[in-house]
Coordinates of C-alpha atoms and ligand atoms in Angstrom, one line a residue:
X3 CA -12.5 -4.7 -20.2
X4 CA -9.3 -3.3 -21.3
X5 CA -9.3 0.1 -23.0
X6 CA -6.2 0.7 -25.5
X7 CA -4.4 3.9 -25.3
X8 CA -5.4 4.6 -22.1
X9 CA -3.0 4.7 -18.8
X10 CA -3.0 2.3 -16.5
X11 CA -2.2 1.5 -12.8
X12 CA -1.0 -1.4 -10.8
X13 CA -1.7 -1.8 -7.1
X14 CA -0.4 -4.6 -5.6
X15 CA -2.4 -5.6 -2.7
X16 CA 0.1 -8.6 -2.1
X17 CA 3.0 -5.5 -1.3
X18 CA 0.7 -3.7 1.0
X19 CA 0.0 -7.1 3.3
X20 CA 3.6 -7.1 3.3
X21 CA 3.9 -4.0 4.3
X22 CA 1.4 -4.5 6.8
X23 CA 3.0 -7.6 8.4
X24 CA 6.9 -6.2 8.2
X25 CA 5.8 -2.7 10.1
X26 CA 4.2 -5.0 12.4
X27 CA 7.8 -7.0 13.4
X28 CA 9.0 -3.8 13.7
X29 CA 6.8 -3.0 16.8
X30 CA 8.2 -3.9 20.3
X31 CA 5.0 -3.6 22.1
X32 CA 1.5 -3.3 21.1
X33 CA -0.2 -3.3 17.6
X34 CA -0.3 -2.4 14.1
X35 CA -3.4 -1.0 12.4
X36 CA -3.7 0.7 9.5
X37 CA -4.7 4.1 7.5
X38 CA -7.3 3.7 4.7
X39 CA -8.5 6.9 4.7
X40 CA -9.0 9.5 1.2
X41 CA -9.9 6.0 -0.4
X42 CA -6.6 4.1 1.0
X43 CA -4.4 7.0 -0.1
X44 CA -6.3 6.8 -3.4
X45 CA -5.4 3.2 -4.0
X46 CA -9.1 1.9 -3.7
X47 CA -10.7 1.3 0.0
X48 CA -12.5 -1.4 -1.6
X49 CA -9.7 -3.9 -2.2
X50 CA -7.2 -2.6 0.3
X51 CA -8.8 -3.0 3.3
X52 CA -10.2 -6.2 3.0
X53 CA -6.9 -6.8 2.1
X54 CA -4.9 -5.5 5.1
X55 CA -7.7 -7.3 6.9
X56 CA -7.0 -10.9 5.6
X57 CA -3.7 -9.8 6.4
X58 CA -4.8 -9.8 10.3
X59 CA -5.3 -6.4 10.4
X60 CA -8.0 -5.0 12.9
X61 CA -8.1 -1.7 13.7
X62 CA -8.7 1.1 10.5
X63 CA -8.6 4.7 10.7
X64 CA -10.4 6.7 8.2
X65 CA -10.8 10.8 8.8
X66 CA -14.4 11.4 8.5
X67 CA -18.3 9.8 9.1
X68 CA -18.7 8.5 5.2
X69 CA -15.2 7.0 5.3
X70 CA -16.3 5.2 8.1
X71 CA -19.2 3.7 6.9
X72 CA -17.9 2.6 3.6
X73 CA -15.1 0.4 5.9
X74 CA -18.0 -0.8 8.1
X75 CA -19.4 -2.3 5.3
X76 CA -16.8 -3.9 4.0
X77 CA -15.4 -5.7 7.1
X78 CA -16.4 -7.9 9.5
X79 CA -17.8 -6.8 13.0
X80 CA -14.3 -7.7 14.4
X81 CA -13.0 -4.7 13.1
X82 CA -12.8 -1.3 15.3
X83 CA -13.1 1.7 13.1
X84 CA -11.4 4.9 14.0
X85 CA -12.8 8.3 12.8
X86 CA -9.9 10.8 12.9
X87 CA -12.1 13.4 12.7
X88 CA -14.0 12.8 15.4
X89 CA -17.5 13.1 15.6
X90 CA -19.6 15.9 13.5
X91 CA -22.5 17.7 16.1
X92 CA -25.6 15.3 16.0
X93 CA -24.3 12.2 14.5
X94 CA -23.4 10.5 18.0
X95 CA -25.9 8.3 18.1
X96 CA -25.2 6.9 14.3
X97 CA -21.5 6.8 15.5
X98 CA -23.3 4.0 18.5
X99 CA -25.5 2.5 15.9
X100 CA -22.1 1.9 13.4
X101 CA -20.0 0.7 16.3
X102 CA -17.2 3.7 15.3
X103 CA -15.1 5.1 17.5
X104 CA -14.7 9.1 16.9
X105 CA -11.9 10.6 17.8
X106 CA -12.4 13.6 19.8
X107 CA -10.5 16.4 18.8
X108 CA -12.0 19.3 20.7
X109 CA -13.3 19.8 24.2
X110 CA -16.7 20.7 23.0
X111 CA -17.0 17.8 20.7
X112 CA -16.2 15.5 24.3
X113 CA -19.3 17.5 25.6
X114 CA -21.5 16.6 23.1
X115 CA -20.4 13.2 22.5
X116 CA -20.8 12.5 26.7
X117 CA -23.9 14.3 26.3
X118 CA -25.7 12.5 23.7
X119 CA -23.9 8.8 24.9
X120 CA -23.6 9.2 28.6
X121 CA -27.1 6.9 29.2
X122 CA -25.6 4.4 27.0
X123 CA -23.0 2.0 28.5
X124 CA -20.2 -0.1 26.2
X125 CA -19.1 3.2 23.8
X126 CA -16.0 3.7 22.9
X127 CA -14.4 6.8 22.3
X128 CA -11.0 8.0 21.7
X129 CA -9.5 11.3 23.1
X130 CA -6.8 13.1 21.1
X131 CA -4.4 15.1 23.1
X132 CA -3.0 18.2 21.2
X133 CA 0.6 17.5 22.3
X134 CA 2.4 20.3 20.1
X135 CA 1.3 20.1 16.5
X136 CA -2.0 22.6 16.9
X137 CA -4.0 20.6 14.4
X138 CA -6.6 18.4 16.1
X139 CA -6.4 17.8 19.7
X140 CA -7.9 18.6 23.2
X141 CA -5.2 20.6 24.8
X142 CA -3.3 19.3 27.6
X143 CA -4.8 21.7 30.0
X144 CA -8.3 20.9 29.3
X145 CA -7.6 17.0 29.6
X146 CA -6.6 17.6 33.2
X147 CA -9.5 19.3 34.2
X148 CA -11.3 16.1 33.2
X149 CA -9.3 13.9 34.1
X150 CA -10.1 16.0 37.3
X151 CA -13.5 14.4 36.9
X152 CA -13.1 11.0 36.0
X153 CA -16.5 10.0 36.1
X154 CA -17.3 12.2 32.9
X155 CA -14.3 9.9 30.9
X156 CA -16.2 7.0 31.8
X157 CA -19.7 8.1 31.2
X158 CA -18.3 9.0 27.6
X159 CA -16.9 5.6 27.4
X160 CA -13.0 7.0 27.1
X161 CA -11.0 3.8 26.1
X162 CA -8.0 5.5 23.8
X163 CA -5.5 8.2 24.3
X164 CA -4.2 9.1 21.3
X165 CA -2.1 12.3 19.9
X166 CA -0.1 13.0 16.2
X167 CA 3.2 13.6 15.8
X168 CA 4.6 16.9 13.3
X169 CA 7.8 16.2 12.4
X170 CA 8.0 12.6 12.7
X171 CA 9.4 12.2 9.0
X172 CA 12.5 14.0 10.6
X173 CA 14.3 12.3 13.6
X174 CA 16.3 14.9 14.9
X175 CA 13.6 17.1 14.8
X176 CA 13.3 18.5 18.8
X177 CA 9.2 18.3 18.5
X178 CA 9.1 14.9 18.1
X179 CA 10.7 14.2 21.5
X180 CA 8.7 17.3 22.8
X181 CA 5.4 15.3 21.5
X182 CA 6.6 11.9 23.2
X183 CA 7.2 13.4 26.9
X184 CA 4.3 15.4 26.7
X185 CA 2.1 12.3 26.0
X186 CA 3.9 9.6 27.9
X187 CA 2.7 12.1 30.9
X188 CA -0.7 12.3 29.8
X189 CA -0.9 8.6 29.6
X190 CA 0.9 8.3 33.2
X191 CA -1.4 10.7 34.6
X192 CA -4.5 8.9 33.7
X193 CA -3.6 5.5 33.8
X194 CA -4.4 5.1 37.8
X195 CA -7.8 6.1 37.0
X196 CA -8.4 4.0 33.8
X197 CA -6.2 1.1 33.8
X198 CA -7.3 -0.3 31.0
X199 CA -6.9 2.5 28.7
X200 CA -4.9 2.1 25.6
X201 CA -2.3 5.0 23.6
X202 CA -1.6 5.2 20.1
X203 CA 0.9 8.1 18.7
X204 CA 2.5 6.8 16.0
X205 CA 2.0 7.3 12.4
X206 CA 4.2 5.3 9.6
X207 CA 7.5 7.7 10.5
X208 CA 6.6 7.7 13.9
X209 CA 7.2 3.7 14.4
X210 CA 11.1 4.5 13.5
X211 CA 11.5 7.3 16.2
X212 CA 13.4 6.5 19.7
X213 CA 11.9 6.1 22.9
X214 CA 9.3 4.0 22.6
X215 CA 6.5 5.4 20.7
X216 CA 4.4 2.3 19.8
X217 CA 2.3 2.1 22.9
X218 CA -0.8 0.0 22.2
X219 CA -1.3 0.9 18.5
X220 CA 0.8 2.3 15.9
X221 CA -1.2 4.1 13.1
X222 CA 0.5 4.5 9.7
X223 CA -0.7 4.9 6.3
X224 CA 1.5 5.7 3.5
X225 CA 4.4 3.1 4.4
X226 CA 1.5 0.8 4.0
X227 CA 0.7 2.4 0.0
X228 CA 4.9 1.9 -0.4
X229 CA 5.6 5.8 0.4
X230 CA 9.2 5.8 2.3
X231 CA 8.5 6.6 6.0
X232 CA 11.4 9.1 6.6
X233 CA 12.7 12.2 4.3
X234 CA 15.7 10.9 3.9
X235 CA 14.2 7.8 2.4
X236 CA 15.8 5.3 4.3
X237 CA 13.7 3.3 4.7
X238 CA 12.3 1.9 1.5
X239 CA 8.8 -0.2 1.6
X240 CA 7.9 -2.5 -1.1
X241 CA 6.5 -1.0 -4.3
X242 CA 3.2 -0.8 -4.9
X243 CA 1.4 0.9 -7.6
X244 CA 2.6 1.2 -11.2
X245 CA 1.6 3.7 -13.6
X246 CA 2.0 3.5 -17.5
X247 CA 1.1 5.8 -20.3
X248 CA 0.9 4.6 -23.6
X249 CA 2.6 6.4 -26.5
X250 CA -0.3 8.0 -29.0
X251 CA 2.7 9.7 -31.5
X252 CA 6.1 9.8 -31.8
X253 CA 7.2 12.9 -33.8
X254 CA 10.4 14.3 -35.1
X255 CA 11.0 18.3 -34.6
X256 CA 13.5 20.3 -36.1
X257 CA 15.7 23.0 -34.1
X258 CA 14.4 25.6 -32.7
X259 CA 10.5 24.6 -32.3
X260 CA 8.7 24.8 -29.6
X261 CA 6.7 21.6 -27.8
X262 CA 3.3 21.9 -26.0
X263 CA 1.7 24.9 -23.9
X264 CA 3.1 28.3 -23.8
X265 CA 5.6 27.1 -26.0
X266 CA 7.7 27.0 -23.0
X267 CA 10.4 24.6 -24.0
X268 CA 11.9 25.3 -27.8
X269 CA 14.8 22.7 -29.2
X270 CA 18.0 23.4 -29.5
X271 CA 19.1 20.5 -31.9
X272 CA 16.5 18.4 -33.8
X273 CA 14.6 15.9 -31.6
X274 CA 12.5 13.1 -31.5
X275 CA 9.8 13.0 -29.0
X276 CA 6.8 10.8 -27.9
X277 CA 3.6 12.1 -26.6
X278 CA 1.7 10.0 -24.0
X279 CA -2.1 9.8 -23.2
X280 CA -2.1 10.7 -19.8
X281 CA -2.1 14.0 -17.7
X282 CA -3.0 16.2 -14.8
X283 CA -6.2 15.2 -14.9
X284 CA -5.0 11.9 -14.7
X285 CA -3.2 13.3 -11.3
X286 CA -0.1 14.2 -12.7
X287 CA 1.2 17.6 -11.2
X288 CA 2.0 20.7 -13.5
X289 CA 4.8 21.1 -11.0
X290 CA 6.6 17.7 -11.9
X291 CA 7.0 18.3 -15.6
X292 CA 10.7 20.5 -15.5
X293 CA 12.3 18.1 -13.5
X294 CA 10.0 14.9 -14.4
X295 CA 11.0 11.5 -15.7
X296 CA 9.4 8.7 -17.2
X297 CA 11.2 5.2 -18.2
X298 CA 11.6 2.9 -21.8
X299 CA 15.1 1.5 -22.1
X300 CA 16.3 4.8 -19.9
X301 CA 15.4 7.5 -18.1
X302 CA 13.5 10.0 -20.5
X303 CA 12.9 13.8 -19.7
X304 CA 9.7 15.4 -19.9
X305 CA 9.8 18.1 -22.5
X306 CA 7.0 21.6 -22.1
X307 CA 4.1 21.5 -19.4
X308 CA 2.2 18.6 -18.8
X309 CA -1.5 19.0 -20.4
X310 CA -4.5 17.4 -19.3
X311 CA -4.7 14.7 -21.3
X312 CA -1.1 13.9 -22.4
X313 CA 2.8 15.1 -22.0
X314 CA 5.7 15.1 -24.3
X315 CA 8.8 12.7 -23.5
X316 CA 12.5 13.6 -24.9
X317 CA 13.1 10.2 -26.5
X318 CA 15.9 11.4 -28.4
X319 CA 19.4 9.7 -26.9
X320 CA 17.8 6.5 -27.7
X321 CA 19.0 4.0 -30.4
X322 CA 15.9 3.9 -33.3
X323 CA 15.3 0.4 -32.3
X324 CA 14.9 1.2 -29.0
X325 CA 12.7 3.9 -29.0
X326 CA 8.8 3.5 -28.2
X327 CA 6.8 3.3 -30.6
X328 CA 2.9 3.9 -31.1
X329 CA 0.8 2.0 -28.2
X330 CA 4.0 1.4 -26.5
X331 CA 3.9 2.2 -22.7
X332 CA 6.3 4.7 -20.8
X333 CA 6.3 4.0 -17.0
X334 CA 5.8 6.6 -15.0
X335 CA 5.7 4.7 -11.8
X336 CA 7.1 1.4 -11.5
X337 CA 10.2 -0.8 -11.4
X338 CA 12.7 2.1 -12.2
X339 CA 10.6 4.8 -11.0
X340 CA 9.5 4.9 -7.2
X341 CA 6.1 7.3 -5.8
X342 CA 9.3 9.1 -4.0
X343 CA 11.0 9.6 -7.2
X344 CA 7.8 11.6 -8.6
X345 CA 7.1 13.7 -4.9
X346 CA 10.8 14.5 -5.3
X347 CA 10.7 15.7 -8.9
X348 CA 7.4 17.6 -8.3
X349 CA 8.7 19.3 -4.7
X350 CA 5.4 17.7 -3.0
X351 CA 5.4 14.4 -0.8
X352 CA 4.2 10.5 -2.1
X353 CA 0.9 11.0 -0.1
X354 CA 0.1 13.6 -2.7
X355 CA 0.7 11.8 -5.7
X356 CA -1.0 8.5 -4.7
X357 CA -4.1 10.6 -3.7
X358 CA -4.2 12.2 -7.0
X359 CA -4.0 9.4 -9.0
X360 CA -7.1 9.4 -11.1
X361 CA -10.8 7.4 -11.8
X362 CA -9.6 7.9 -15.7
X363 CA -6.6 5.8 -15.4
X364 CA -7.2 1.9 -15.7
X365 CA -7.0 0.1 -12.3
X366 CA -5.8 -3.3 -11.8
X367 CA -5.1 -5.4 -8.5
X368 CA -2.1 -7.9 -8.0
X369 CA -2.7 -9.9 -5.7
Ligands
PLP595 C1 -3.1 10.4 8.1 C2 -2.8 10.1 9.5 C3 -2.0 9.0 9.9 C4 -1.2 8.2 8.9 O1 -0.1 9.0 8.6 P1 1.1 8.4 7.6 O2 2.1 9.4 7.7 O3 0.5 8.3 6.3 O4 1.5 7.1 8.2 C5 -1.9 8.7 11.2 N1 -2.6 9.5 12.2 C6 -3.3 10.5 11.8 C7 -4.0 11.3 12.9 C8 -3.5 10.9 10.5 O5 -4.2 12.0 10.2

């Protein structure tokens, strides 16, 4: 069904397998899984990760217990399904039952988890190491008390080592190398004991850092959704969602009148302005709206505050034919206007747009 004057958005799953599969040749050792938590970045966990997964990917990370199940449904039993979040206090044996692997985040939740698992055999767990960001993250002091009692690690079924870097987005950043040594020294101190344990540090930034940070399994998420991995942008991934507004008026406005809430922007010369269905309920941000763009033959300024439903476009320096006209879309996101482009103009990051991006807009899948 297609609803007029309504927004619309464009995922292209095709872009995101290509994303997949170029981060992937990137790697010189180990493999590349993939990030679908917060409903793939907000792009729909439904399509995208049987998506990623005809792709060839097999390992998903999602943050919590409800994430996890919704991917366990939709996948194939080849899959292993990372919970970032670890596992909540009396859900371990649902964690067994879903074949999940929680990632342990604290040294109580190991205790539990070995606890309620150790009379099992064949369960998977993942440890994360707190290596300097003071998130999530047993700290390296507690690890080598159990690693001081290896037989605990196996009865919980320890099979991954993984940490999270801070400032991966930033190279030069000193933490980032900080973070590396720290857990290339966990990972030498315990690999004696457990051979066959596997490492994964790297988010999408993380896979362009020096000194080898792949390990077994690199773990990124918004390079996947077309966010650029670094600040400095770059690196540029393929596009993948669109958004477009359609115009619901064009208006004409004298000198000196103001547009839209708190009258906060007032002409200076007569103007000619188009007002789009679409707002922050739609997951635009207030906070994008002074230095905001959207595109029709040109860039076009936002004029005033964005409003729930709709916000005000300065289509004034265009010829009269090549203005918008009623039921004409404005892209917001799209071939002339990148996710980066909209974080940058609304001082936030591309994660937070994409995760914003709302059920009233109309969705549609490229494939
Ligand atoms: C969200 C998350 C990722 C993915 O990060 P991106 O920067 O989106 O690639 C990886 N690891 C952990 C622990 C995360 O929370």
């Amino acid at each position: 069904m297609h609803y007029p004057m309504t927004g619309r958005i464009s995922i292209n799953l095709a872009a995101i397998r290509q994303n997949w599969t170029w981060l992937l040749s990137q790697l010189d050792s180990g493999d590349c899984g993939a990030v679908v938590k917060a409903n793939a970045y907000g792009l729909g966990i439904e399509r995208v990760a049987p998506a990623l997964h005809a792709e060839g990917c097999r390992h998903f990370f999602v943050a919590n217990f409800r994430e996890a199940l919704q991917v366990r449904e939709l996948l194939e039993a080849d899959c292993q399904i990372f919970v970032l979040q670890g596992c909540p206090e009396g859900l371990e044996l649902e964690f067994v039952e879903a074949q999940l692997i929680p990632v342990l985040v604290s040294l109580p939740m190991f205790e539990r988890w070995h606890a309620a698992t150790k009379i099992l055999t064949n369960n998977p767990c993942a440890l994360k190491i707190n290596t300097g960001m003071n998130r999530l993250g047993i700290e390296i002091g507690e690890f080598e008390t159990l690693l001081a009692q290896p037989h605990l690690l196996r009865e919980a079924g320890m099979r991954w080592l993984m940490s999270h870097l801070a400032c991966a987005d930033t190279p030069v950043h000193t933490l980032n190398s900080i973070q590396l040594k720290r857990f290339s020294e966990m990972i030498a101190r315990a690999e004696s004991e457990f051979p066959d344990m596997k490492a994964s540090l790297a988010n999408s930034p993380g896979i362009f850092l020096p000194g080898d940070p792949h390990f077994d399994l690199v773990r990124p998420g918004v390079a996947l959704y077309g966010g650029a991995p670094l600040a400095d942008r770059s690196i540029r991934m393929n596009p993948v969602v669109s958004l477009h507004l359609p115009v619901i008026q064009v208006r004409r406005l004298e000198r000196g009148e103001a547009v839209g809430y708190g009258a906060q922007y007032v002409t200076t010369e007569p103007k000619v302005v188009a007002v789009v269905s679409g707002g922050y309920a739609d997951g635009l941000l207030r906070g994008w709206a002074p230095s905001g763009r959207g595109w029709f033959n040109d860039f076009l300024p936002v004029l005033g505050r964005v409003s729930m439903d709709s916000c005000i476009f300065d289509i004034t320096h265009l010829p009269e034919d090549l203005r918008p006209k009623e039921s004409d879309e404005i892209e917001l996101l799209g071939e002339h206007l990148g996710v980066d482009d909209m974080a940058a103009a609304a001082g936030t990051i591309s994660y937070e747009i994409l995760t914003r991006l709302g059920e009233r807009l109309q969705k549609r899948y490229l494939e």
